[in-house]
XYZ file of C-alpha atoms in Angstrom:
310
model
C 75.189 74.687 176.243
C 77.996 72.884 178.049
C 79.516 76.086 179.417
C 76.215 76.951 181.106
C 76.034 73.505 182.716
C 79.592 73.822 184.003
C 78.864 77.327 185.281
C 75.759 76.069 187.106
C 77.912 73.434 188.781
C 80.330 76.115 189.961
C 77.473 78.380 191.071
C 75.903 75.751 193.306
C 79.234 74.584 194.699
C 79.235 77.594 197.020
C 77.643 76.813 200.384
C 76.196 79.270 202.889
C 77.888 78.385 206.157
C 76.577 81.551 207.851
C 73.140 80.012 208.442
C 74.619 76.868 209.905
C 77.119 78.628 212.156
C 74.280 80.631 213.692
C 72.850 77.334 214.993
C 76.027 75.424 215.880
C 77.642 76.192 219.217
C 81.394 76.601 218.960
C 81.946 75.812 222.645
C 79.799 72.658 222.705
C 80.865 71.215 219.333
C 84.219 72.790 218.411
C 85.266 69.961 216.087
C 82.005 70.032 214.129
C 82.002 73.834 214.082
C 85.537 73.904 212.663
C 84.684 71.392 209.949
C 81.569 73.251 208.810
C 83.233 76.670 208.945
C 86.421 75.628 207.170
C 84.621 73.674 204.485
C 82.150 76.502 203.891
C 84.843 79.132 203.389
C 86.949 76.898 201.143
C 83.864 75.937 199.116
C 82.976 79.592 198.550
C 86.514 80.462 197.525
C 86.923 77.408 195.294
C 83.584 77.964 193.553
C 84.569 81.546 192.689
C 87.971 80.416 191.397
C 86.347 77.625 189.372
C 83.721 80.011 188.000
C 86.397 82.484 186.897
C 88.409 79.708 185.278
C 85.327 78.610 183.316
C 84.961 82.073 181.787
C 87.928 81.349 179.503
C 86.858 77.772 178.768
C 85.555 76.991 175.265
C 83.332 73.866 175.387
C 83.152 73.676 171.575
C 86.825 72.779 171.332
C 87.286 70.145 173.993
C 90.442 68.066 173.742
C 93.284 67.026 175.996
C 95.145 70.306 175.520
C 92.080 72.432 176.335
C 91.376 70.398 179.473
C 94.990 70.708 180.593
C 94.873 74.466 180.003
C 91.690 74.693 182.051
C 93.202 72.701 184.918
C 96.348 74.785 184.687
C 94.345 78.011 184.827
C 92.411 76.757 187.854
C 95.584 75.695 189.669
C 97.238 79.002 188.791
C 94.353 81.012 190.248
C 94.193 78.846 193.370
C 97.935 78.732 194.085
C 98.572 82.376 193.187
C 95.676 83.623 195.319
C 96.824 81.475 198.233
C 100.425 82.660 197.946
C 99.356 86.311 197.715
C 97.191 85.956 200.825
C 99.985 84.310 202.815
C 102.515 86.907 201.640
C 100.265 89.840 202.542
C 99.542 88.316 205.945
C 103.243 87.884 206.698
C 103.928 91.392 205.419
C 101.322 92.802 207.791
C 102.943 90.999 210.727
C 106.367 92.369 209.775
C 105.119 95.918 209.233
C 103.258 96.087 212.538
C 106.190 94.560 214.431
C 109.013 96.634 212.925
C 107.404 99.983 212.228
C 106.801 102.189 215.234
C 104.090 104.283 213.594
C 101.376 102.289 215.327
C 103.161 101.332 218.528
C 101.079 102.014 221.638
C 98.306 103.469 219.479
C 95.188 101.320 219.350
C 93.640 103.369 216.564
C 96.647 103.028 214.280
C 97.173 99.340 214.977
C 93.536 98.499 214.252
C 93.657 100.636 211.109
C 96.821 98.871 209.916
C 95.291 95.432 210.471
C 92.151 96.330 208.513
C 93.997 98.117 205.717
C 96.498 95.281 205.245
C 93.647 92.789 204.992
C 91.922 95.019 202.452
C 95.218 95.412 200.589
C 95.314 91.666 199.969
C 91.871 91.840 198.359
C 92.791 94.859 196.223
C 95.994 93.215 194.994
C 94.105 90.031 194.121
C 91.526 91.936 192.082
C 94.256 94.000 190.417
C 96.067 90.818 189.357
C 92.807 89.082 188.270
C 93.063 86.524 191.069
C 90.469 85.351 193.598
C 89.904 88.052 196.202
C 87.916 85.856 198.582
C 90.584 83.132 198.585
C 93.350 85.680 199.100
C 91.547 87.326 202.018
C 90.848 83.910 203.561
C 94.498 82.864 203.702
C 95.578 86.374 204.636
C 93.215 86.189 207.607
C 94.612 82.812 208.658
C 98.187 84.108 208.615
C 97.254 87.350 210.377
C 95.480 85.427 213.140
C 98.665 83.426 213.779
C 101.301 86.160 213.464
C 99.937 89.716 213.186
C 97.562 89.116 216.092
C 100.480 88.619 218.494
C 102.287 91.799 217.413
C 99.591 94.232 218.552
C 98.712 95.379 222.056
C 95.992 93.777 224.154
C 93.659 96.735 223.690
C 94.123 96.506 219.916
C 93.270 92.802 219.995
C 90.019 93.427 221.831
C 89.110 96.334 219.559
C 89.988 94.409 216.396
C 87.977 91.384 217.501
C 84.836 93.404 218.197
C 85.302 95.602 215.125
C 85.518 92.640 212.759
C 82.641 90.894 214.533
C 80.493 93.996 214.082
C 81.436 94.386 210.416
C 80.759 90.685 209.858
C 77.315 90.961 211.422
C 76.472 94.031 209.323
C 77.665 92.310 206.137
C 75.641 89.169 206.879
C 72.537 91.247 207.596
C 72.996 93.197 204.374
C 73.360 89.991 202.362
C 70.159 88.521 203.775
C 68.337 91.797 203.103
C 69.670 91.865 199.556
C 68.574 88.307 198.834
C 65.121 88.992 200.250
C 64.662 92.249 198.342
C 66.069 90.756 195.155
C 63.448 88.015 195.296
C 60.800 90.746 194.935
C 62.287 92.150 191.712
C 59.418 91.964 189.221
C 61.466 92.106 186.008
C 63.029 88.670 186.160
C 59.825 86.987 187.339
C 57.925 88.466 184.365
C 60.332 86.847 181.926
C 60.006 83.501 183.712
C 56.213 83.673 184.210
C 55.509 82.423 180.682
C 56.557 78.907 181.714
C 56.096 78.524 185.488
C 56.129 74.745 185.229
C 59.560 74.803 183.620
C 60.900 77.122 186.308
C 59.517 74.926 189.095
C 60.898 71.826 187.400
C 64.386 73.293 187.077
C 64.322 74.433 190.703
C 63.279 70.953 191.841
C 66.011 69.324 189.767
C 68.618 71.702 191.184
C 67.471 71.001 194.741
C 67.692 67.268 194.102
C 71.127 67.541 192.505
C 72.378 69.570 195.463
C 71.199 66.798 197.806
C 72.818 64.023 195.779
C 75.997 65.947 195.011
C 76.426 66.877 198.640
C 76.048 63.263 199.743
C 78.510 62.089 197.084
C 81.016 64.579 198.450
C 80.663 64.322 202.241
C 80.272 60.626 202.991
C 83.086 59.202 200.798
C 85.568 61.839 201.983
C 84.555 61.298 205.606
C 85.094 57.572 205.123
C 88.570 58.166 203.676
C 89.363 60.577 206.507
C 88.313 58.031 209.119
C 90.660 55.463 207.602
C 93.596 57.652 208.632
C 92.421 58.009 212.252
C 93.570 55.590 214.934
C 90.956 56.133 217.654
C 87.181 56.443 217.525
C 87.283 59.883 219.139
C 89.299 61.232 216.209
C 86.905 59.883 213.599
C 83.931 61.714 212.121
C 80.902 59.859 213.428
C 77.908 58.975 211.272
C 75.749 61.557 213.038
C 78.354 64.241 212.527
C 78.501 63.362 208.837
C 74.733 63.866 208.648
C 75.095 67.340 210.183
C 77.929 68.247 207.799
C 75.899 66.972 204.837
C 72.769 68.862 205.828
C 74.661 72.036 206.781
C 76.259 72.174 203.350
C 72.888 72.115 201.588
C 72.428 75.848 202.237
C 73.027 78.164 199.298
C 73.419 81.910 199.752
C 74.614 85.212 198.380
C 77.666 83.808 196.581
C 75.464 81.580 194.417
C 73.160 84.486 193.573
C 76.089 86.785 192.761
C 77.636 84.208 190.427
C 74.255 83.554 188.783
C 73.822 87.256 188.053
C 77.365 87.434 186.733
C 76.662 84.578 184.328
C 73.066 85.134 183.260
C 72.628 88.928 183.128
C 73.875 91.647 180.848
C 74.356 95.173 182.202
C 72.262 94.348 185.260
C 69.179 93.340 183.252
C 67.709 89.933 182.476
C 66.965 90.063 178.758
C 66.700 86.419 177.737
C 63.944 84.037 178.762
C 66.344 81.196 179.565
C 68.574 83.434 181.661
C 65.567 84.705 183.620
C 64.522 81.137 184.407
C 68.012 80.268 185.654
C 68.156 83.340 187.904
C 64.681 82.778 189.356
C 65.519 79.098 189.860
C 68.697 80.075 191.713
C 66.745 82.469 193.932
C 64.171 79.734 194.609
C 66.886 77.265 195.616
C 68.549 79.845 197.882
C 65.284 80.837 199.570
C 64.166 77.229 200.024
C 67.506 76.066 201.405
C 67.833 79.088 203.687
C 64.322 78.989 205.125
C 63.209 75.340 205.056
C 66.481 73.458 205.447
C 67.798 75.931 207.997
C 64.696 75.446 210.155
C 65.127 71.665 209.915
C 68.840 71.844 210.768
C 68.074 71.611 214.488
C 66.922 68.001 214.019
C 70.293 66.493 212.964
C 72.131 68.768 215.412
C 70.011 67.546 218.336
C 70.468 63.957 217.199
C 74.207 64.554 217.089
C 74.412 66.013 220.601
C 74.469 62.683 222.514
C 77.291 61.432 220.320
C 79.486 64.448 220.946
C 82.798 63.968 222.741
C 85.174 66.807 223.664
C 88.236 66.916 221.494
C 91.615 68.443 222.095
C 93.570 70.319 219.474
């Protein structure tokens, strides 16, 4: 039905910027790296917020009031999650600066930074908001304010601690996606019509290509209209890299697909099994094939790169 189509749109709105950032060099292409990273995080957060807003959307009673309620719910989730993240980030900066419990203690300062970041996520989930969006803006605020209120040793420790946790989380996600692809149950339900499953996967891959192009190139064009010099504009080659980098789909898409098309952790309906296997196929194809081909547009973009100042 219509709700499933809208949910699929939200599911495949989430990009997997992790794969791309492993290839891009932050020192050589800082502007391109920032664009891909920022867009990837915002896409993930927005897709989750949009998906949650669609859970209360009734497609059988579509009118102006229902659409306005849906838009209002989406804006409420987005604004509230953003405000909560900013507030928690500022609170962490104030607590670490004013309270002397962690002063001159690297262990306590690092613990406070991590616990305050986790607090933002817990509060968001408690209030039925978007945890990922809250943590994102909390991290931005903490990097600008909390970071400067801790000692140098705490900064080094925090940087390496979060980098290690990030690497472990990314590795776990890739392992989970790979192991989940070998789950026999869902493939048995979808094996009755392999042609249909392949067809849906192909259509989804094509729609991701077209939808990505319809998003990147027009917005890049509008952005370039506001720039005065050529160095500030997003070049055509850079737009190609941004477009191709955003074609990756990862763990967020799979998690949302399971949330939508499973009941109690089991795939019981034939149609739901096809949608889950199609999502896994799209994720595996985009991660393996498109990621391997990502070097081509990046290498083509290298000669057009110019250092930028911020």
